[in-house]
Coordinates of C-alpha atoms and ligand atoms in Angstrom, one line a residue:
X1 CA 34.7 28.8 -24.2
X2 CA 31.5 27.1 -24.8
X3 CA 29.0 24.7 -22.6
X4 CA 29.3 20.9 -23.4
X5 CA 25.9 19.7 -23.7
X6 CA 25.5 15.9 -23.1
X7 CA 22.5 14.4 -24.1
X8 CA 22.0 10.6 -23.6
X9 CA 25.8 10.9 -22.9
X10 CA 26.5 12.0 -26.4
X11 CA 27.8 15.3 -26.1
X12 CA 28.4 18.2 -28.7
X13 CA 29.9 22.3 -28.0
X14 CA 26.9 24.6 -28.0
X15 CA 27.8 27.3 -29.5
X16 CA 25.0 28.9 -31.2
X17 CA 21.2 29.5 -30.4
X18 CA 19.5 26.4 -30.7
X19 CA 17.4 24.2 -28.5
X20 CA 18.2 21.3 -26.7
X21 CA 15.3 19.5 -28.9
X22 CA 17.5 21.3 -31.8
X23 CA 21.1 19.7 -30.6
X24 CA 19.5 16.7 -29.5
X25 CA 18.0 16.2 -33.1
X26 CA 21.5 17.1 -34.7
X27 CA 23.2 14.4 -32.9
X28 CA 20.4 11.9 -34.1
X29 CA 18.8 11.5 -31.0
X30 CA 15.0 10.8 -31.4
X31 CA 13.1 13.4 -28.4
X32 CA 9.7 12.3 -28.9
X33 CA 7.3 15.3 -30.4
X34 CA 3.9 15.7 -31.7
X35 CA 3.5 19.6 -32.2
X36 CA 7.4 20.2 -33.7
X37 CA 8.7 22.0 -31.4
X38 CA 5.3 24.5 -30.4
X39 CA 5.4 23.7 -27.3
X40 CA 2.1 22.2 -27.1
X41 CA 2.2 18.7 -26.8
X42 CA 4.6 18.3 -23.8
X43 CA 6.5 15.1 -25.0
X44 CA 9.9 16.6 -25.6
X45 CA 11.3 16.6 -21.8
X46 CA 14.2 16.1 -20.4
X47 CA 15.3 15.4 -17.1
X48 CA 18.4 17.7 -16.5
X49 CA 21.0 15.9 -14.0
X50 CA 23.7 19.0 -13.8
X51 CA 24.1 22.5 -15.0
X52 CA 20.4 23.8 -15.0
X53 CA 22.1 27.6 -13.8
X54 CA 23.5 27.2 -17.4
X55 CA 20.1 27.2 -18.9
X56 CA 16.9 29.5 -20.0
X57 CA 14.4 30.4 -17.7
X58 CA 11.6 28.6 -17.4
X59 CA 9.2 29.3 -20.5
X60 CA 5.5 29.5 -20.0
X61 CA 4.6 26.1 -22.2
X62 CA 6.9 24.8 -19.1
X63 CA 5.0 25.5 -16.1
X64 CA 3.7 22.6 -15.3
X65 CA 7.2 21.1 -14.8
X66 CA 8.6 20.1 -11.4
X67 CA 12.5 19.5 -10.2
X68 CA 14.7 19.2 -13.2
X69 CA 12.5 18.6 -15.9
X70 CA 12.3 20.8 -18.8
X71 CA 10.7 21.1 -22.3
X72 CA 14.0 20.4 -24.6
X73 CA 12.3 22.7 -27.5
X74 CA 11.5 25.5 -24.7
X75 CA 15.2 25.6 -23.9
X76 CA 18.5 26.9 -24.6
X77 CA 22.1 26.7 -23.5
X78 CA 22.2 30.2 -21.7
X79 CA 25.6 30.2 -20.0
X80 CA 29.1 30.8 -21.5
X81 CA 30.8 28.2 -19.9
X82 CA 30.4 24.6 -18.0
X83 CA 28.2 21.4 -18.6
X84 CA 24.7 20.6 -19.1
X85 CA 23.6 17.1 -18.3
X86 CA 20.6 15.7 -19.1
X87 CA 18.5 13.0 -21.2
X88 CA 15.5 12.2 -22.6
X89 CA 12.6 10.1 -21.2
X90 CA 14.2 6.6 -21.1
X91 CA 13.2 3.9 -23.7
X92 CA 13.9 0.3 -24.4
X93 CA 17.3 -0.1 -22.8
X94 CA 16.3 -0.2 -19.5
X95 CA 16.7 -4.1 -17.6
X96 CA 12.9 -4.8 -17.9
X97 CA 11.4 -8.2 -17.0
X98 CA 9.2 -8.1 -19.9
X99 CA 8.1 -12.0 -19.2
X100 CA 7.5 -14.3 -16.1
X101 CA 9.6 -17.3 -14.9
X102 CA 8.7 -20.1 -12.6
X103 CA 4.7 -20.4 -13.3
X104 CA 2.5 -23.0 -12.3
X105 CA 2.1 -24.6 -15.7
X106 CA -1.3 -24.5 -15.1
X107 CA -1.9 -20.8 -15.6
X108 CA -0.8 -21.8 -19.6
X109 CA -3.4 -24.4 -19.8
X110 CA -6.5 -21.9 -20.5
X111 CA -8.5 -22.1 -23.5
X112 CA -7.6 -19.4 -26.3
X113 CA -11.2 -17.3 -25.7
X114 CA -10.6 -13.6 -26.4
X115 CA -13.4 -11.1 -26.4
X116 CA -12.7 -10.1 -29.9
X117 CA -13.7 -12.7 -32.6
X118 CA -13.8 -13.0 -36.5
X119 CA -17.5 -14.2 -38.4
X120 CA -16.3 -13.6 -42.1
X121 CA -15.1 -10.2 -42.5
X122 CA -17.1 -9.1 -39.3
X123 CA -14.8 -7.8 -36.7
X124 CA -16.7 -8.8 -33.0
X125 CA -16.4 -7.3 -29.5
X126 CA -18.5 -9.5 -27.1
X127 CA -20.6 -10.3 -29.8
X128 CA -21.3 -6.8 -31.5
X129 CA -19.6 -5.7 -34.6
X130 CA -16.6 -2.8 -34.8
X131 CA -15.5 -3.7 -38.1
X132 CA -15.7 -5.6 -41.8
X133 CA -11.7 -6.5 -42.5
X134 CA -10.0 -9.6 -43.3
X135 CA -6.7 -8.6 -41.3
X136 CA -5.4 -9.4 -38.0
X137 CA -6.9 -9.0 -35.1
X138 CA -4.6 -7.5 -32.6
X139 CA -4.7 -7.1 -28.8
X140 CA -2.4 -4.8 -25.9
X141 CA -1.7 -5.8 -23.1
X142 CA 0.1 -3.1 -20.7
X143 CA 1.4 -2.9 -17.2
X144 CA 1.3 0.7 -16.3
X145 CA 4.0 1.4 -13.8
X146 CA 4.9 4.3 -11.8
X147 CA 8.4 3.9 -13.2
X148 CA 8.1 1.7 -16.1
X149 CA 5.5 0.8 -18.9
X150 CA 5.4 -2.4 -20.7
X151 CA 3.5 -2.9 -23.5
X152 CA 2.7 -6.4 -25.1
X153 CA 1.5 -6.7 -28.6
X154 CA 0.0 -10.5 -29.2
X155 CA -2.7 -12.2 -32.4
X156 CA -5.6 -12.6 -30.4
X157 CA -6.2 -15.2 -32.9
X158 CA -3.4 -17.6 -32.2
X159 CA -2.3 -16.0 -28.7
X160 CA 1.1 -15.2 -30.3
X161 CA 3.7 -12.7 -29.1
X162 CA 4.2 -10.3 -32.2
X163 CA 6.2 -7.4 -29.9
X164 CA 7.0 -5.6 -26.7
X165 CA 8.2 -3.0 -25.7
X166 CA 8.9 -0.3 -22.6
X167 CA 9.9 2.8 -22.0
X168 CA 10.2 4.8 -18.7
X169 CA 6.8 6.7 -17.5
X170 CA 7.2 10.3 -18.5
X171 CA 5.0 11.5 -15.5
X172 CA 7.6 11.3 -13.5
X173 CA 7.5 15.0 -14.2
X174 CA 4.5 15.2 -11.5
X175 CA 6.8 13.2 -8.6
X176 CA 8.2 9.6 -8.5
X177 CA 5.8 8.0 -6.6
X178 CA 2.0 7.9 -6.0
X179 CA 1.2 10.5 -3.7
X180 CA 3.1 13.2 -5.3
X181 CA 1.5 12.3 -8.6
X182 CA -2.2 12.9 -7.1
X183 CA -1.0 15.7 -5.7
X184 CA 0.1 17.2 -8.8
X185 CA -3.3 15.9 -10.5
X186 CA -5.2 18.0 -8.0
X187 CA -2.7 21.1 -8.3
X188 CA -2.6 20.4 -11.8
X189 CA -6.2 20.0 -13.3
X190 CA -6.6 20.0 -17.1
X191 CA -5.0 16.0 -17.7
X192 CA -1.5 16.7 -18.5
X193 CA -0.4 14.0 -16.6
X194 CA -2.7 11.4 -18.7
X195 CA -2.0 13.2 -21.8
X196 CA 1.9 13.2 -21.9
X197 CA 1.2 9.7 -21.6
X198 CA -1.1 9.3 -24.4
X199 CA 1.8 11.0 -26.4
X200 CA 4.4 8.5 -25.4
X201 CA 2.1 5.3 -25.7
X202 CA 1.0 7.0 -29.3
X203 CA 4.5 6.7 -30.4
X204 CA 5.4 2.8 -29.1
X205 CA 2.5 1.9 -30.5
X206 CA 3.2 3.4 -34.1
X207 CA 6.5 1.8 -33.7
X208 CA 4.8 -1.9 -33.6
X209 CA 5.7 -3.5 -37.0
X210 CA 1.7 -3.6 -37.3
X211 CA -1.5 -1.1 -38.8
X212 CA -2.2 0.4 -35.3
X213 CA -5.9 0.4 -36.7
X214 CA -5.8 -3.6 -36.4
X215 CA -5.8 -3.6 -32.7
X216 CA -9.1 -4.4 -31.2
X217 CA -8.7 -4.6 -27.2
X218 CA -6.1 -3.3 -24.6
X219 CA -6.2 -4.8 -21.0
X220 CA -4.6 -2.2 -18.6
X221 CA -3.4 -3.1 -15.3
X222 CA -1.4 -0.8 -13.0
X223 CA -1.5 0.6 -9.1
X224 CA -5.0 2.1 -8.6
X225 CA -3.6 5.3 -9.1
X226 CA -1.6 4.6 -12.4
X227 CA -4.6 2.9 -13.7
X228 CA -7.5 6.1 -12.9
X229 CA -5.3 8.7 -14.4
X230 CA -4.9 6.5 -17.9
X231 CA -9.0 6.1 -17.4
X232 CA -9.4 10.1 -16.6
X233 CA -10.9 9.5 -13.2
X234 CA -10.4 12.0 -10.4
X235 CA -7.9 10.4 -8.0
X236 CA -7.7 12.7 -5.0
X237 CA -10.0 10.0 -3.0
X238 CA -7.0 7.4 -3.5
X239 CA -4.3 10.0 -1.5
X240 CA -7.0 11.0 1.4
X241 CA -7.3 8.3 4.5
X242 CA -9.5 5.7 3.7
X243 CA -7.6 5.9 0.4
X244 CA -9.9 4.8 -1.8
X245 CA -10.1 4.7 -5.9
X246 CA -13.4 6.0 -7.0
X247 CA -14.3 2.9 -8.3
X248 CA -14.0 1.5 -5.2
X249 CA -16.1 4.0 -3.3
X250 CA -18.8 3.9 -6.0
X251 CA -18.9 0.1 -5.4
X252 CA -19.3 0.2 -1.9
X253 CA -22.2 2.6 -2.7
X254 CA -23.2 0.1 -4.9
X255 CA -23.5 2.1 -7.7
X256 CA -21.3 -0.2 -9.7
X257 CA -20.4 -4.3 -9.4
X258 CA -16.5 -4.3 -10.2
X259 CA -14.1 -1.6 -9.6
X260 CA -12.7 -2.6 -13.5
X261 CA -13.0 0.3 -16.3
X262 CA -13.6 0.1 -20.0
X263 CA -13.4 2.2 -22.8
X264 CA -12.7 3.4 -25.9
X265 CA -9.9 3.3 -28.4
X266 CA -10.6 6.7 -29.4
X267 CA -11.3 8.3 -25.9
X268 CA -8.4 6.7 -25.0
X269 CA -6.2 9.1 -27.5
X270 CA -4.5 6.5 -28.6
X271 CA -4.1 5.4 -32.5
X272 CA -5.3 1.8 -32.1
X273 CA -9.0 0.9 -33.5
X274 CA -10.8 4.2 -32.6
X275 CA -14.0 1.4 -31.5
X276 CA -11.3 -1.3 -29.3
X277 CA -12.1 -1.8 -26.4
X278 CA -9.8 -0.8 -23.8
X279 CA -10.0 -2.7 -20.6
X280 CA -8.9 -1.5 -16.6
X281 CA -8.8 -4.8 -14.6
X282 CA -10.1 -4.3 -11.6
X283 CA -8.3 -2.6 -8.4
X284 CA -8.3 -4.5 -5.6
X285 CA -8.5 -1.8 -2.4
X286 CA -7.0 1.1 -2.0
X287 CA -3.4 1.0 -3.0
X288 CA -3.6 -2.5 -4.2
X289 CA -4.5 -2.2 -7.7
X290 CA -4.9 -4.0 -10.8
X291 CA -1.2 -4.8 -11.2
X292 CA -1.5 -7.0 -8.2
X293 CA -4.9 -8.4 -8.9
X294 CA -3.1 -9.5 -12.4
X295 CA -0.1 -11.5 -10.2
X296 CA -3.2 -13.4 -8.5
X297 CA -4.3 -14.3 -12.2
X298 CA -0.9 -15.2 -13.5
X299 CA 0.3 -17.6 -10.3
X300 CA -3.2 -18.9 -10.7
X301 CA -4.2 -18.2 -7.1
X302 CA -7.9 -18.9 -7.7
X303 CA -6.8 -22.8 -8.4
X304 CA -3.9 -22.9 -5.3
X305 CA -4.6 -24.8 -2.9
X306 CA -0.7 -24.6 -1.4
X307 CA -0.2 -21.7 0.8
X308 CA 1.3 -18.8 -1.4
X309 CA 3.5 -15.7 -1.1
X310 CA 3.6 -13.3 -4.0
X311 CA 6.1 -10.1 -3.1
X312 CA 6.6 -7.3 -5.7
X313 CA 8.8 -4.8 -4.3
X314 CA 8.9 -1.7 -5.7
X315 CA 8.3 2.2 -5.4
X316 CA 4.7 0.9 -3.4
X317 CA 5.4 -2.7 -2.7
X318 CA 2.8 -5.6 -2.7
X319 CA 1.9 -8.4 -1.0
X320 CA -0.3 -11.3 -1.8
X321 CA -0.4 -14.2 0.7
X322 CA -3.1 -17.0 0.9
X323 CA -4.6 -19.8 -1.0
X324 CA -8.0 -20.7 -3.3
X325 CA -9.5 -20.6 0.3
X326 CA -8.3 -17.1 1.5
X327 CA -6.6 -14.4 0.4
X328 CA -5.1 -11.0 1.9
X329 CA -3.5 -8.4 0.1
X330 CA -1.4 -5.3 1.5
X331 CA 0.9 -2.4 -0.6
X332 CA 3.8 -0.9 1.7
X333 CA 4.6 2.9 0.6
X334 CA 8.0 1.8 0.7
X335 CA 9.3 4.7 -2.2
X336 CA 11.4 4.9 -4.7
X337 CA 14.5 4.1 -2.7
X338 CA 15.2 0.3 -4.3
X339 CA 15.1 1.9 -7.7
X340 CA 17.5 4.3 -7.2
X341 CA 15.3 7.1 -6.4
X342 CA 16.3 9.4 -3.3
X343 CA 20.3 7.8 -3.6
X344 CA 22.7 10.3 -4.4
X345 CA 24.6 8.0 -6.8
X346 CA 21.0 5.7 -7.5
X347 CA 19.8 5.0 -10.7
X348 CA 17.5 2.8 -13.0
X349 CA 18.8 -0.6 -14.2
X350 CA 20.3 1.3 -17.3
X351 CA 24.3 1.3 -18.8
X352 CA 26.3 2.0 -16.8
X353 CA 24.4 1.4 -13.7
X354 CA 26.3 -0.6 -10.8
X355 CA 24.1 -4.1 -10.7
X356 CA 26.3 -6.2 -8.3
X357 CA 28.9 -5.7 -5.2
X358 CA 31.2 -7.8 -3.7
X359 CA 34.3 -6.5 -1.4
X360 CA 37.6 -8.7 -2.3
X361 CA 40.0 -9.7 0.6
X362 CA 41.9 -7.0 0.1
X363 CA 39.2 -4.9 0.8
X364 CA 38.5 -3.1 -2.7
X365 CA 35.3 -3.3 -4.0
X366 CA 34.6 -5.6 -7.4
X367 CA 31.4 -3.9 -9.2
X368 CA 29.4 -5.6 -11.7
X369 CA 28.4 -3.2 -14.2
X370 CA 25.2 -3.3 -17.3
X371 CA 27.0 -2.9 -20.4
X372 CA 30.4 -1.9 -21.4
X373 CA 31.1 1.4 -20.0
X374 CA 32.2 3.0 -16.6
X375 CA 30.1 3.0 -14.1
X376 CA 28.4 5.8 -13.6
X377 CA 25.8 4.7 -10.9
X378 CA 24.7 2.1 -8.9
X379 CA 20.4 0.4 -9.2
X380 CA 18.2 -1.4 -6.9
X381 CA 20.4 -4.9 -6.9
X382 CA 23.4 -3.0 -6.6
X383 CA 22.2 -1.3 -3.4
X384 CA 21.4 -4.8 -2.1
X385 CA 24.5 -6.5 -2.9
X386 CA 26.0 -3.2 -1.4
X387 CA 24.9 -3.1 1.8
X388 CA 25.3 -6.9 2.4
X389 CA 28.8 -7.1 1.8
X390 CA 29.1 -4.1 4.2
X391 CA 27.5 -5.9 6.8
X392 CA 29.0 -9.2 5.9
X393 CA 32.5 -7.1 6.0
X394 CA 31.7 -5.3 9.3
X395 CA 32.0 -1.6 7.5
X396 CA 28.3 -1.0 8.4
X397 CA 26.3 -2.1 11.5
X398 CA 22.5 -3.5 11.5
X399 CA 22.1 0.1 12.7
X400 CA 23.0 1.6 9.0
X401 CA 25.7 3.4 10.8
X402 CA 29.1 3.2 9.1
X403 CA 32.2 1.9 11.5
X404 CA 34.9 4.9 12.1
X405 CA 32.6 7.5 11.7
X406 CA 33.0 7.7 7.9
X407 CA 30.1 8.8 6.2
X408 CA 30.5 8.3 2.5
X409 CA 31.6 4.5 1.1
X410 CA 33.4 5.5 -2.4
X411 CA 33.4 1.9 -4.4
X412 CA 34.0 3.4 -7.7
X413 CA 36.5 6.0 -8.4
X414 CA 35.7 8.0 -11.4
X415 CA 38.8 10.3 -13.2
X416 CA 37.5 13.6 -11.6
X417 CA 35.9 13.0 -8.3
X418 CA 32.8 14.0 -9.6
X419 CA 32.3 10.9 -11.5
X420 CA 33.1 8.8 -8.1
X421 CA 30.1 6.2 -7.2
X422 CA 29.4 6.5 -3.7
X423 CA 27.3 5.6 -1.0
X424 CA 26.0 7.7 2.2
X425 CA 25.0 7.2 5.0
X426 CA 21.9 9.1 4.8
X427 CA 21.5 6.9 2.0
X428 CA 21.5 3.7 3.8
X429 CA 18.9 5.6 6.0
X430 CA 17.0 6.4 2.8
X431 CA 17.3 2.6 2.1
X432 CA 16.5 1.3 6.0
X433 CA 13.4 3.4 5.8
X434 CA 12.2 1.3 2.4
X435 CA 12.9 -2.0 4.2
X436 CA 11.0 -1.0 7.1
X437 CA 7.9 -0.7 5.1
X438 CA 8.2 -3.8 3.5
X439 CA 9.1 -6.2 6.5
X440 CA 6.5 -3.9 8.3
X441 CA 3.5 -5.5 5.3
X442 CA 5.2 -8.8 5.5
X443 CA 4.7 -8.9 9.5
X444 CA 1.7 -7.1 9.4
X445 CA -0.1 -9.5 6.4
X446 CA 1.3 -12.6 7.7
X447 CA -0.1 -12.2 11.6
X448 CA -3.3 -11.0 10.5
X449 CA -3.6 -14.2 7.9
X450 CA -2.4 -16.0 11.6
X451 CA 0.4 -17.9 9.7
X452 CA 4.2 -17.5 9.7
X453 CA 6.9 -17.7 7.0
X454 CA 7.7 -20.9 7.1
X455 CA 4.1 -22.0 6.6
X456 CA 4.6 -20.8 3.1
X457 CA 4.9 -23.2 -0.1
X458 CA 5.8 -20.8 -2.7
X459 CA 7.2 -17.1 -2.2
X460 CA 7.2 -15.4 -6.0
X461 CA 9.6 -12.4 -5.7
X462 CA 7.4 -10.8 -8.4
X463 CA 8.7 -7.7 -10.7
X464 CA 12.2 -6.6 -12.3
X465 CA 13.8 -5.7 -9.6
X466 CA 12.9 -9.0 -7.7
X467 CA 14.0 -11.3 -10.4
X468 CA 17.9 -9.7 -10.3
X469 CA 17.9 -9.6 -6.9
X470 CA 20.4 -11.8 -4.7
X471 CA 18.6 -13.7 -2.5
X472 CA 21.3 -14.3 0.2
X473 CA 22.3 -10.8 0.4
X474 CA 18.7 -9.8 0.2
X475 CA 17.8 -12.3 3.0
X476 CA 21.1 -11.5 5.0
X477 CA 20.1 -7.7 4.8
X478 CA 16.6 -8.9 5.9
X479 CA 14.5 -7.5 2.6
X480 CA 12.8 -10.8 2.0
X481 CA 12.4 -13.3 4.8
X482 CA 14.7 -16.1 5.8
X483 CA 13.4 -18.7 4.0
X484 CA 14.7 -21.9 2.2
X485 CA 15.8 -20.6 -1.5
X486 CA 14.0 -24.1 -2.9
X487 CA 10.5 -21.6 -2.0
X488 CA 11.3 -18.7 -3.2
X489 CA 10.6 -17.9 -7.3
X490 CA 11.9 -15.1 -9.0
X491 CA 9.4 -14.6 -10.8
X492 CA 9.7 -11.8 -13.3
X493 CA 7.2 -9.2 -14.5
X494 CA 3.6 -11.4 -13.3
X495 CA 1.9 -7.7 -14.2
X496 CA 2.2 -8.0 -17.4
X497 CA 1.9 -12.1 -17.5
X498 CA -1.3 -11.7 -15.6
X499 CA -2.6 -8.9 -18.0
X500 CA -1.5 -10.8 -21.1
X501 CA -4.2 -13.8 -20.0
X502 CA -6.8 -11.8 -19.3
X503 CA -6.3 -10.3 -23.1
X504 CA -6.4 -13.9 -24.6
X505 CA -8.9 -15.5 -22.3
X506 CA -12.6 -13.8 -21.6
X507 CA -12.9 -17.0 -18.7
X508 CA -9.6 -15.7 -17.1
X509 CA -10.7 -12.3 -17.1
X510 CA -14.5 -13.5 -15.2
X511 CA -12.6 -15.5 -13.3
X512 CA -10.3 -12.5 -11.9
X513 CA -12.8 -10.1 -11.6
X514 CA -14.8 -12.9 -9.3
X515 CA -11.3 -13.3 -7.5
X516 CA -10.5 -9.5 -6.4
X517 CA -14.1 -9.8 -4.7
X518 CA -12.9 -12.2 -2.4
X519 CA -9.4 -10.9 -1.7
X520 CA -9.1 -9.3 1.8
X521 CA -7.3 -5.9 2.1
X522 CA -4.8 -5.8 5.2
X523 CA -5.0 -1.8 6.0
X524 CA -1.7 -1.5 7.2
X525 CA -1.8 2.1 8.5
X526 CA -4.6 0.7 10.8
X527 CA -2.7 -2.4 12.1
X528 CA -1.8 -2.0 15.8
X529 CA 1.6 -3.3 15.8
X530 CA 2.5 -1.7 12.2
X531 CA 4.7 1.0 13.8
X532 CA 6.6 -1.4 15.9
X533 CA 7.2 -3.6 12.4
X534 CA 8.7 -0.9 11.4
X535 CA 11.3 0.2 13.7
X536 CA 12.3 -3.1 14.0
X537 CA 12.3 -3.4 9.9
X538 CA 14.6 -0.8 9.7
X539 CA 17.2 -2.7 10.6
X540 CA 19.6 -3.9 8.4
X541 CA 19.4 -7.9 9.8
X542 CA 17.6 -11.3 8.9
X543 CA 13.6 -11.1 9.1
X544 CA 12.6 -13.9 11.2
X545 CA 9.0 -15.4 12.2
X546 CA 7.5 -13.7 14.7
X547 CA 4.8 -15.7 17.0
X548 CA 1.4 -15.4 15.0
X549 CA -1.3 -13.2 16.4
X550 CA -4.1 -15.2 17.9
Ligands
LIG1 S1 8.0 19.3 -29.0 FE1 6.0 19.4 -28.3 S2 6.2 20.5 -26.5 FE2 8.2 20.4 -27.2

């Protein structure tokens, strides 16, 4: 007998010695690595998913590892028998929204103005020279995601797309959402979390069909707490009540006049132009970061005068409601539920992943699937489509309860039960909890702005997961509000599109950094009526109205 190893589901008998790096590399798949094997450089994880009994014990290069993460050159197949499960950071296949749908137009209309300029074969940032080449001039743009990063690679000369590119975040080693990664950047001084990072970006960036030396500038934008570990600042302030980046808190203190960050290329350990400039957009208050003060740019919310709604729901969810006149912000700790996270069969928008539900007449379930395999798993639209036909079907109650007592939905039956997709109930709790959170921000940002849904023009559904969602199930479940579908735009990735114009325009990127100013953060731990938003968001029915606060 041997142990099946499956890696990246391609599996092989290990029989002898080797590492998991070693196997890995033997059946040609590519486990990032900047030290060969040494154990210093940290890239080489793995997330196991089954059979870590069946493995080495931890090795000291792998302390720093949470959960079910391991260094694949740090271990080996240690039992005589059974299965080992696992795969590699994820890259490129996951369903990203690398671009943005549904736009004003005018947001397109800005003059071509990038900080970086040619005079001859003087290469300028702002004015002052970096470099003497004739070649391109190259720019970044990057939405830094707790889950996902995308990377953009555009001519700041002509504003053309050259590339993209995304790959999972490997800190998910420190927790899946934000709190558990400053925890583990206090627990774990020393910058591993920024540095495995580094490593990873290192390597999509090498991968560009471009001299990495030819990029000038990088705009970053990201939660506040994504964003201060890529720019090495201490982020315990941003987990602690007021919950505050120290960018913000230095501001206040006015020892600074924007919360944005800038610097190097080479401080930055990354392999573009070792002088580029690498830009943090601005947070705007506490949780609500740069990522959401680059949706303002790209729905052009400093020139709206309709009333706006701008929704990207993820592991922290945020809101953006108002107008040129007035603007409020909120983020909803909502976790990582929606993206599979916390789910017993969740998982990302990758092959094989469950992506849409509906229950036939005859009562069996019809699953849409990514790509042509079994299913193995069910993602974030999945779960919506899910739990709406079980409502719409009477299996599950606006409680979350299922009918009968039953307490685990089988839609997919795999050929050994333990390849069966499921549901639980304390999933659906899991799940009810997320919603709360959101319809919670919703309530609490709308009655503090005095307004109520239907006084909205616009509602972008902003981010991956928002643009494959289905609205009816998602409004019959009560994630997004009952509105009429002609207002609501699935927008796409407005991160990255928001990120990408401050990159090509130096006016767009004033222009935000004047906009954040203005923008008014609704605290909603400190709302009065938060808790009761809550309960009553839990609840697996239609968000309506409720009477604005006076
Ligand atoms: S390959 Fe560098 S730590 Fe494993």
């Amino acid at each position: 007998m041997a142990v099946t190893l499956t890696i990246n589901g391609q599996s092989i008998q290990a029989t002898d010695g080797r590492s998991l790096f070693d196997y890995a590399e033997a059946m040609g798949i590519d486990v990032p690595t900047s030290c060969r094997t040494q154990g210093k450089c940290k890239e080489c994880m793995v997330e196991v998913v089954e059979g870590m009994s069946s493995l080495s014990a931890l090795a000291e290069p792998e302390c720093h590892l949470k959960g079910n993460f391991r260094l694949s050159c740090q271990t080996y197949v240690a039992g005589a028998e059974g299965h080992v499960r696992c795969h590699t950071m994820r890259r490129g296949h996951m369903v990203i929204e690398r671009h943005a749908f549904g736009l004003p137009v005018s947001n397109r209309e800005f003059a071509l103005d990038p900080a970086v300029t040619r005079d001859g074969d003087r290469i300028l940032i702002d004015g002052v020279e970096v470099e003497r080449s004739t070649g391109p001039i190259l720019g970044i743009a990057m939405d830094l995601g707790t889950t996902t990063v995308v990377l953009r690679l555009v001519d700041l000369e002509s504003g053309e797309l050259i590339a993209d590119t995304s790959f999972e975040n490997p800190q998910r080693f420190g927790g899946s959402e934000v709190m558990s990664r400053i925890t583990y950047d206090t627990e774990h001084p020393g910058r591993l979390l920024m540095r495995t990072l580094a490593g990873y970006l290192t390597h999509a960036i090498e991968k560009f069909p471009v001299d990495p030396k030819t990029i000038y500038e990088m705009v970053v934008v990201g939660n506040s707490t994504m964003r201060d570990l890529f720019f090495r600042q201490s982020v315990y302030s941003i987990g602690q009540n007021p919950y505050q980046s120290i960018t913000e808190i230095e501001m206040a203190e006015g020892k600074r006049v924007t919360t944005s960050l800038a610097q190097s290329g080479l401080r930055s350990l990354l392999p573009i132009h070792p002088k580029a400039r690498v830009y943090g957009a601005p947070v705007i208050s506490g949780h609500v970061g740069a990522d959401a003060a680059a949706c303002m740019l790209a729905v052009d919310l400093a020139n709206e005068e309709r009333l706006i709604a701008v929704m990207d729901i993820g592991t922290n969810t945020e809101l953006i409601v108002g107008n040129k006149h007035r603007i409020l912000a909120a983020s909803c700790p909502a976790g990582p539920a929606f993206e599979g996270g916390a789910i017993a069969c969740g998982m990302p928008a990758l092959d094989g992943a469950i992506e849409a539900v509906a229950i036939a007449e005859d009562g069996s379930f019809r699953p849409g699937v990514i790509g042509e395999v079994p299913p193995e798993g069910i993602c974030g639209s999945g779960l919506v489509d899910l739990l709406s036909e079980l409502l719409r079907t009477g299996q599950m109650n606006d409680m979350g309860r299922f009918e009968d007592d039953v307490q685990r939905i089988v839609l997919y039956r795999g050929d050994t039960p333990d390849k069966d997709v499921f549901l639980l109930e304390s999933d659906v709790n899991e799940l009810a909890q997320a919603k709360g959170a959101n319809v919670a921000g919703l309530h609490a940002v709308f009655s503090t702005y005095g307004i109520d849904f239907n006084d909205i023009d616009v509602f972008y559904l902003a981010g991956g997961f928002g643009r494959h969602l289905n609205i009816e199930a998602s409004k019959r479940i009560g994630l997004v509000p009952s509105l009429a579908s002609s207002k609501i735009v699935q927008a796409g990735n407005t991160a990255i599109e928001g990120a990408t114009i401050a990159l090509l325009s130096k006016s767009k990127r004033e222009e935000l950094e004047e906009l954040v100013k203005r923008v008014e953060h609704c605290r909603l731990e400190t709302h009065p009526s938060f808790f009761n938003f809550f309960v009553e968001g839990c609840q697996f029915k239609p968000v309506e109205p409720i009477p604005c606060a006076t």
